[in-house]
Coordinates of C-alpha atoms in Angstrom, one line a residue:
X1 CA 49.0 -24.2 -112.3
X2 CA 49.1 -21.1 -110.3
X3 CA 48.8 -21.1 -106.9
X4 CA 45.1 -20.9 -105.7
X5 CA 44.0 -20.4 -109.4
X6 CA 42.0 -22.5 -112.0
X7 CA 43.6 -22.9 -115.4
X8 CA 40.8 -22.7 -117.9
X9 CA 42.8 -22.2 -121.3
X10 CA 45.4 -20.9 -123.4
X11 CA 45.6 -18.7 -126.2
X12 CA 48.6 -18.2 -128.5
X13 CA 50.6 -19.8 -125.9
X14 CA 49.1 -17.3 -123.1
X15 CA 47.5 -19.2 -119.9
X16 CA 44.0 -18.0 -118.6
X17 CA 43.6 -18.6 -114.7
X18 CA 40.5 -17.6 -112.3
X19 CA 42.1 -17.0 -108.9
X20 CA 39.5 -18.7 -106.2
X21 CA 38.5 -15.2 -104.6
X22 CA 36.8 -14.4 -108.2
X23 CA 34.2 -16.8 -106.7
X24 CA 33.7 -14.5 -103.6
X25 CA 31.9 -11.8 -106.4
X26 CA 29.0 -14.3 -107.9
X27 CA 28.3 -15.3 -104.5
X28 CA 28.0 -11.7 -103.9
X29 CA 25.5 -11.5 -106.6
X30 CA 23.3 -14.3 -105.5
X31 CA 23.0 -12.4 -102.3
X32 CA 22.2 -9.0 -103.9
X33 CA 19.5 -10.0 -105.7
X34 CA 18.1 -12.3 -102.4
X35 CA 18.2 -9.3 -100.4
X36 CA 16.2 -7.7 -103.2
X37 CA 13.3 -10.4 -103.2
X38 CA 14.9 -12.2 -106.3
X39 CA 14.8 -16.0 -107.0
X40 CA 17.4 -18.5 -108.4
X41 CA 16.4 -17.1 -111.9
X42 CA 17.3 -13.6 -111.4
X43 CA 20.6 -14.4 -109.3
X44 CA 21.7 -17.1 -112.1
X45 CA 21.0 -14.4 -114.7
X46 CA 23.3 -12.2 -112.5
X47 CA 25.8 -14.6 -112.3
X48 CA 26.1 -15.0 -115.7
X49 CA 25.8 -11.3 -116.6
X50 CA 29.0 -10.9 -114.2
X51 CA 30.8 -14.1 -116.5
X52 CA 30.0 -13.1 -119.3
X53 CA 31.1 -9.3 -118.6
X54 CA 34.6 -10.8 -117.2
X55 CA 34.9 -13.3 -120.8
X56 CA 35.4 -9.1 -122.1
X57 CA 37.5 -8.7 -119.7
X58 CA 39.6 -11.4 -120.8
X59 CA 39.4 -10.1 -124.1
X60 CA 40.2 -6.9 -123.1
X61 CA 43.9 -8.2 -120.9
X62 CA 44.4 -10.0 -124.2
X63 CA 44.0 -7.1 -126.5
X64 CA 47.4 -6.0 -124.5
X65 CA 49.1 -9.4 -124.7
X66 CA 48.6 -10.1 -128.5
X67 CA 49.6 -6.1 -129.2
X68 CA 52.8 -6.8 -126.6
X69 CA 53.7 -9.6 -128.3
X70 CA 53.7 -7.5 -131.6
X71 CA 56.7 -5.7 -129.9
X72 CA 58.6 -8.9 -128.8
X73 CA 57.3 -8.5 -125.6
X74 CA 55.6 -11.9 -124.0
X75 CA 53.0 -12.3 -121.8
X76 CA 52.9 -14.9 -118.8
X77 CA 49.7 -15.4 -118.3
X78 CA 45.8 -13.7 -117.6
X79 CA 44.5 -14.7 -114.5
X80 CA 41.1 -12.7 -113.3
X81 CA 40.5 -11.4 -109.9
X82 CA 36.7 -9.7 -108.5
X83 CA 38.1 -6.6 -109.8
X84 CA 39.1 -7.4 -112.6
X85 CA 41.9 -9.0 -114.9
X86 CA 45.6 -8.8 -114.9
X87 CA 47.8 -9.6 -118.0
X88 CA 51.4 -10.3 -116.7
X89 CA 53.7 -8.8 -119.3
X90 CA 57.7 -9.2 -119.2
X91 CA 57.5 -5.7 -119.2
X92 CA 55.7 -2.5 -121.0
X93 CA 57.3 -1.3 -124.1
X94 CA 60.4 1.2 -123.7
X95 CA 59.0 3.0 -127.0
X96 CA 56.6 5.5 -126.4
X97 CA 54.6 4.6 -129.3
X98 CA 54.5 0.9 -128.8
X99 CA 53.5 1.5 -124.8
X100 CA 50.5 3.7 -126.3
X101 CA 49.6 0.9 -128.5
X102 CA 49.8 -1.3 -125.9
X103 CA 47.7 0.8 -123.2
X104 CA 44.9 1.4 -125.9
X105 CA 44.5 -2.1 -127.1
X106 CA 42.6 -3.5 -123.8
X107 CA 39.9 -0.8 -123.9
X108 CA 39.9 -0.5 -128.2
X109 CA 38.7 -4.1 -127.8
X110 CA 35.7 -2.8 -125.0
X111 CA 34.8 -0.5 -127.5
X112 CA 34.6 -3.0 -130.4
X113 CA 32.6 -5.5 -128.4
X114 CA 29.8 -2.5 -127.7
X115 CA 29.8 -1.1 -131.3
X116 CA 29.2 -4.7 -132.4
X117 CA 26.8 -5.0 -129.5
X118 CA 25.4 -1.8 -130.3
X119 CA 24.7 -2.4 -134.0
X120 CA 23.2 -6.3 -133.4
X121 CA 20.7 -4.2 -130.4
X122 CA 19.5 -1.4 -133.2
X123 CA 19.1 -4.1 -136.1
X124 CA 16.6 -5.7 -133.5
X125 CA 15.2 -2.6 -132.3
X126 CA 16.1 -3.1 -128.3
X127 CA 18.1 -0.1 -127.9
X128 CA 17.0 1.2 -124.4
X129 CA 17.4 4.7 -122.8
X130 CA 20.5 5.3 -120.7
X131 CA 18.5 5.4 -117.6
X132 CA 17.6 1.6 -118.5
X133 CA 21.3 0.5 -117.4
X134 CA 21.1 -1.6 -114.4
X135 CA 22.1 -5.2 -114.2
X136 CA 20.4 -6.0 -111.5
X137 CA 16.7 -5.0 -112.6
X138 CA 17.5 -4.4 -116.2
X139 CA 15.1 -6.7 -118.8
X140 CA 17.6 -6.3 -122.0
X141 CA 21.5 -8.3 -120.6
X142 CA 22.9 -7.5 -124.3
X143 CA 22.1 -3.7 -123.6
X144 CA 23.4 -4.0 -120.0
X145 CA 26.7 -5.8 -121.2
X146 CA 27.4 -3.1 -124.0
X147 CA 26.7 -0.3 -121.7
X148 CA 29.2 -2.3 -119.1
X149 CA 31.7 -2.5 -122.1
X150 CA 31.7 1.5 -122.7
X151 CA 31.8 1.9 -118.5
X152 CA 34.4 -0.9 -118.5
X153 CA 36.6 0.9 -121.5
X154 CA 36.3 4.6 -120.3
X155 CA 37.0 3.9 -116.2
X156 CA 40.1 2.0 -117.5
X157 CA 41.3 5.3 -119.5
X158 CA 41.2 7.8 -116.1
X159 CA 44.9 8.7 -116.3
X160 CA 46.1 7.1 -113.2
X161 CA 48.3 4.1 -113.0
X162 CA 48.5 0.9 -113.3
X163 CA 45.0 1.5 -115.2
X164 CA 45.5 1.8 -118.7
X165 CA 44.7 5.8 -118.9
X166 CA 48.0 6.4 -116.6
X167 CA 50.3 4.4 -119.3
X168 CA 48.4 5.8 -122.0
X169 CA 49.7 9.2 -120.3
X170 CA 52.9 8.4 -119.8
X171 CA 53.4 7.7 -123.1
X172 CA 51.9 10.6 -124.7
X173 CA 54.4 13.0 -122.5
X174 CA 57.0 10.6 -123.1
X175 CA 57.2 12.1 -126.5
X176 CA 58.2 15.2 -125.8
X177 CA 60.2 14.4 -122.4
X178 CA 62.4 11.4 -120.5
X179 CA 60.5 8.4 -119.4
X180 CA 61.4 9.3 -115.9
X181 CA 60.0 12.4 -115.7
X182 CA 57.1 11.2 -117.7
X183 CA 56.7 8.5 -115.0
X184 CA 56.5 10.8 -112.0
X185 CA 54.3 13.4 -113.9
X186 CA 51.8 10.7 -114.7
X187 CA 52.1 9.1 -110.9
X188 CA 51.1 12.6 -109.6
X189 CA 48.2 13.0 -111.6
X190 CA 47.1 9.5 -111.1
X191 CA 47.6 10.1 -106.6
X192 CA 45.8 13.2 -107.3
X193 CA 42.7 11.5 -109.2
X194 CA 43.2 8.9 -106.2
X195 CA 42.7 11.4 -103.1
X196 CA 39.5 12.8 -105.2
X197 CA 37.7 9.4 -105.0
X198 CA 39.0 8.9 -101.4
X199 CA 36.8 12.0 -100.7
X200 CA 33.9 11.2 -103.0
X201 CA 33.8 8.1 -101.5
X202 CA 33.1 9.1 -98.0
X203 CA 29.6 11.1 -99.3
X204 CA 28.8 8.8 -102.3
X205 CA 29.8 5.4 -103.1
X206 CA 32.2 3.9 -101.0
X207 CA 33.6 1.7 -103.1
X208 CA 35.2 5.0 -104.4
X209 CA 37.3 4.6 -101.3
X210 CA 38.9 1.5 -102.6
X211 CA 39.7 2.1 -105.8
X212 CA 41.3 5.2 -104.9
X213 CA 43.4 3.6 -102.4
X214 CA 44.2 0.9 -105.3
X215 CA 44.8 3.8 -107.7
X216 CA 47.2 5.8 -105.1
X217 CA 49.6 2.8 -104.4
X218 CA 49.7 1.7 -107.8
X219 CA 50.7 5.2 -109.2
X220 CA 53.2 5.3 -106.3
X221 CA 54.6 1.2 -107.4
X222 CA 54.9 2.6 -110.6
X223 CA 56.8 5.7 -109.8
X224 CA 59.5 3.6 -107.9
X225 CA 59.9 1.4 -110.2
X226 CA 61.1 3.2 -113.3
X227 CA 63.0 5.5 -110.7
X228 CA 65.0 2.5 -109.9
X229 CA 65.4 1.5 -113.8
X230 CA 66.7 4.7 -114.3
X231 CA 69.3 4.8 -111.2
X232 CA 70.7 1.6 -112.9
X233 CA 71.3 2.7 -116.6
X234 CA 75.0 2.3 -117.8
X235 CA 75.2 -0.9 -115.2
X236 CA 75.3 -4.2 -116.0
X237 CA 75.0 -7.7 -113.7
X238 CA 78.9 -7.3 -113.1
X239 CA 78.7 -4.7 -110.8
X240 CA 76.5 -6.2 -108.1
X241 CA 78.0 -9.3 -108.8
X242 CA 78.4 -11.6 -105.4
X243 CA 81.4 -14.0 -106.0
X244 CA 81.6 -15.2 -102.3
X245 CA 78.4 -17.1 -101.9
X246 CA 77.3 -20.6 -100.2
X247 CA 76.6 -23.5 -103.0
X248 CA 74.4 -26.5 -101.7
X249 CA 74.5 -30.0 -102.8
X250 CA 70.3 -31.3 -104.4
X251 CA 70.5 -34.1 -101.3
X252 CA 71.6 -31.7 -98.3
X253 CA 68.5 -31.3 -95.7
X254 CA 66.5 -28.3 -95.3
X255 CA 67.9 -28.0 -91.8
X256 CA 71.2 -27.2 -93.0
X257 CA 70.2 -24.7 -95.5
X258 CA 68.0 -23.3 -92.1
X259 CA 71.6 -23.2 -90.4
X260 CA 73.1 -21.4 -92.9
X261 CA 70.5 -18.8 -93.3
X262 CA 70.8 -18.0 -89.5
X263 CA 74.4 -17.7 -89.8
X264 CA 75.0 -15.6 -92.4
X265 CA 72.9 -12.6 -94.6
X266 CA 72.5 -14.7 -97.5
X267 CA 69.4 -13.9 -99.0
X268 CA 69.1 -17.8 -100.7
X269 CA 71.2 -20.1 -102.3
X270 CA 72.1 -22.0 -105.8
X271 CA 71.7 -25.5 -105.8
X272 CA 74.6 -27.3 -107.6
X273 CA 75.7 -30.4 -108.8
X274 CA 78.9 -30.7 -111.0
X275 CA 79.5 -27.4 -111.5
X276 CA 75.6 -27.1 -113.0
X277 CA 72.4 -25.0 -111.6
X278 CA 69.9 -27.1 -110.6
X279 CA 67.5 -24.8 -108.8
X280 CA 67.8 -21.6 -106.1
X281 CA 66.4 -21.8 -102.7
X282 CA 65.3 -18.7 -101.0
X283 CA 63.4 -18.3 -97.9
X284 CA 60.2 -18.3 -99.6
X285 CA 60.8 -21.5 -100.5
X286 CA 62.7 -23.2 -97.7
X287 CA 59.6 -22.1 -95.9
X288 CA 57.0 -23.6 -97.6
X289 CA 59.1 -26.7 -97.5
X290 CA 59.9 -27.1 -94.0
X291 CA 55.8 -26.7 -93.5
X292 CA 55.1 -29.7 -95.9
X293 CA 58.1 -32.2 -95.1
X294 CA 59.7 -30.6 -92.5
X295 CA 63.9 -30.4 -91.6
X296 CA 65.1 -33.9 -93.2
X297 CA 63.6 -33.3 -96.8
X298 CA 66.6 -33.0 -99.4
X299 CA 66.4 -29.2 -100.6
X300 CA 66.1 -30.5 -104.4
X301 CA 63.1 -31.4 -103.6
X302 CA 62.0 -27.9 -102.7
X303 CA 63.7 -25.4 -104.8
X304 CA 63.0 -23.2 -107.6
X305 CA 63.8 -25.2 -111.1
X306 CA 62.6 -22.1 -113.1
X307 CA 65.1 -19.7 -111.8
X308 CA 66.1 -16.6 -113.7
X309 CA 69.9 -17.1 -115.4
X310 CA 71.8 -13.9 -116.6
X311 CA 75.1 -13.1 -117.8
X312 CA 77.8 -10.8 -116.7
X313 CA 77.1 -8.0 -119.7
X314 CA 73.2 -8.2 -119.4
X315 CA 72.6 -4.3 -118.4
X316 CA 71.6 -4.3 -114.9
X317 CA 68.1 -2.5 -116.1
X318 CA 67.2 -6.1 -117.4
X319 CA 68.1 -7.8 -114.8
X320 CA 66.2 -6.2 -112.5
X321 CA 63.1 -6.8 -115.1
X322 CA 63.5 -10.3 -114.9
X323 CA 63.9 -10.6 -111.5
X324 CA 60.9 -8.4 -110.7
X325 CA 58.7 -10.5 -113.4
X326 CA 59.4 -13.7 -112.0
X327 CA 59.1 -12.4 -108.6
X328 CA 62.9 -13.9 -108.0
X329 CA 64.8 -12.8 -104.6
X330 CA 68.5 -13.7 -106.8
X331 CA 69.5 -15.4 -110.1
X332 CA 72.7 -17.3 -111.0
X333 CA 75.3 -15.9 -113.2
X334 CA 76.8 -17.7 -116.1
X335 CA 79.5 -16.8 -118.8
X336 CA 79.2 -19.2 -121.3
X337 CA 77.7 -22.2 -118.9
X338 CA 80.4 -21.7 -115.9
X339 CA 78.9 -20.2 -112.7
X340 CA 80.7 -17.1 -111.9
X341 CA 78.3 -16.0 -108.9
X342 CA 75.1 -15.0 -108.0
X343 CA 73.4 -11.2 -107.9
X344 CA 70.2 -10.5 -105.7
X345 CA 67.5 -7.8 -104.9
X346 CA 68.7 -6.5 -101.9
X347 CA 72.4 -6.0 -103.7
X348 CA 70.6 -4.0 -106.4
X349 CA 68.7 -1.9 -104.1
X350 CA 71.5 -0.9 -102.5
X351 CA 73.2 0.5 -105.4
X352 CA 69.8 2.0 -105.8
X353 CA 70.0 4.0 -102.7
X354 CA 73.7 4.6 -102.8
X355 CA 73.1 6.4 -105.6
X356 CA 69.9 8.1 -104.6
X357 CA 72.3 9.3 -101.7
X358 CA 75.6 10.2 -103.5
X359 CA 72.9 12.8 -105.6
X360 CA 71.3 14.6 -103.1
X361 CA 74.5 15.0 -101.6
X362 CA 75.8 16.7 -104.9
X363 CA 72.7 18.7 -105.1
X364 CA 73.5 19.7 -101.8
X365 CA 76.5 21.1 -102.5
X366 CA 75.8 22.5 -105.5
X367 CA 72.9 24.2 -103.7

């Protein structure tokens, strides 16, 4: 179970979650059609029109997972937020190819729900006008939820990250150029799009406003994230490898590992017993612990037992996928079962930067 999210069901070993503020947009339903004079009937229908327009959703965060896994590539879970769903992927394919695939399965499948939708409507002769496409008032929910399927499918291919039009981008000038510069290309075009619906927003809709803000950080995410994959090719998990680190026993208190976090610049710790990994404690979690149990709880009750293990060879590129994937501070690292140390975040980034500085200074120079 996530945290504040429903499990409803799995498919091909992929969870489906609702987190609770998806709730906060059928409420806001019921009171649109309230404050436009409707009864329970209409804002029932609503809510359902909004359900059932979010069960394509699903479909449509699935149609990336099951084409992912194609690739090798798994998918953690689907959980659905009010705007919309998020599939939680190891990762996007490194192939160009495969990351188009993958970027054009979740809207393919919008489109396949309408034409299906769209055929069943002209067999029964309840095709409507386009000027008939309103939720809210509309008399025909089949026609609305096809029409919402072709808005749903189109809006997601604007070519601006993280919607699926931005990776579909990326990928198509990833073809003819590096990833990297692909990446930043794409980013550009996608902050551009963003500062256009910033200022429609202000004269039209201003929902605009917020989904160009989404759009503009997201491109930007995206951008610094593949920078730093590419600042770390040719590394591996041995060269930010911390071999001076502090080890804690399952059955020591929180308040020691509280004392120890003061005193030094530790960014967590591993939890062992016998020379084996039980678990890592970071701040997150010490935190959360000391606000349920307080200092005396043993940190074994606490820690994180699904912690991220890598090896000494793993390229530092994958490491840095898996940590960012399980949203992991530091993982353990193990040559065949023996603990040989630990690497984090913050050690990476600074090899990042390093880097990042060592370059402009050449290009400085060479200037």
């Amino acid at each position: 179970m996530k945290k504040w999210s429903l499990f409803i069901g799995s498919y091909s070993g992929i969870k489906v979650f609702i987190h609770w503020t998806f709730w906060i947009i059928i409420g806001w339903i019921f009171m649109m059609h309230f404050q436009m004079g409707h009864g329970w009937a209409e804002g029932i229908q609503g809510a359902l029109f909004i359900l059932v327009l979010f069960a394509c959703v699903v479909l449509h965060e699935f149609g990336h997972a099951l084409t992912a896994k194609k690739y090798g590539i798994p998918t953690r879970d689907i959980t659905l937020y009010p705007i919309g769903g998020v599939a939680s992927l190891d990762k996007m394919p490194d192939k160009p190819a495969q990351e188009l695939a993958v970027a054009l399965a979740g809207p393919a499948v919008n489109f396949v729900i309408a034409g299906v939708l769209y055929i069943f409507l002209y067999v029964n002769d309840q095709l409507l006008p386009i000027s008939e496409i309103d939720h809210m008032t509309g008399g025909n929910f089949w026609f609305n939820i096809m029409a919402a399927n072709v808005i749903l499918a189109v809006f997601n291919l604007i070519p601006a990250f993280p919607m699926d039009g931005g990776r579909v981008l990326r990928a198509v000038l990833a073809f003819n150029m590096g990833k990297l510069k692909a990446t930043t290309i794409a980013a550009r075009v996608g902050q551009f799009l963003a500062i256009v619906f910033v200022f429609l927003g202000f004269f039209t809709n201003f929902w605009l406003v917020f989904i160009g803000l989404f759009i503009y950080l997201g491109a930007g995410a995206e951008e610094v994230h593949e920078s730093t994959k590419s600042a770390l090719t040719g590394y591996t998990a041995k060269d930010v490898l911390i071999r001076q680190y502090t080890r804690l026993l399952p059955g020591e208190t929180l308040e020691k590992a509280v004392q120890l976090l003061r005193n030094t610049q530790e960014q967590g710790f591993v939890v062992v017993e016998n020379d084996r990994v039980l678990g890592v404690l970071t701040r997150k979690e010490l935190i959360r612990g000391l606000s349920a149990y307080g200092n005396t709880f043993p940190v074994s009750n606490v820690m994180r037992k699904d912690f991220v293990i890598v090896t000494p060879d793993m390229p530092l590129q994958q490491v840095y996928e898996k940590l960012m994937t399980n949203n992991a501070q530091l993982a353990p690292v193990l040559e065949d079962g023996r603990l040989m140390g630990i690497v984090d975040v913050k050690g990476i980034n600074e090899m990042v930067m390093m880097k990042k500085a060592l370059a402009k200074k050449d290009g400085i120079a060479k200037a």
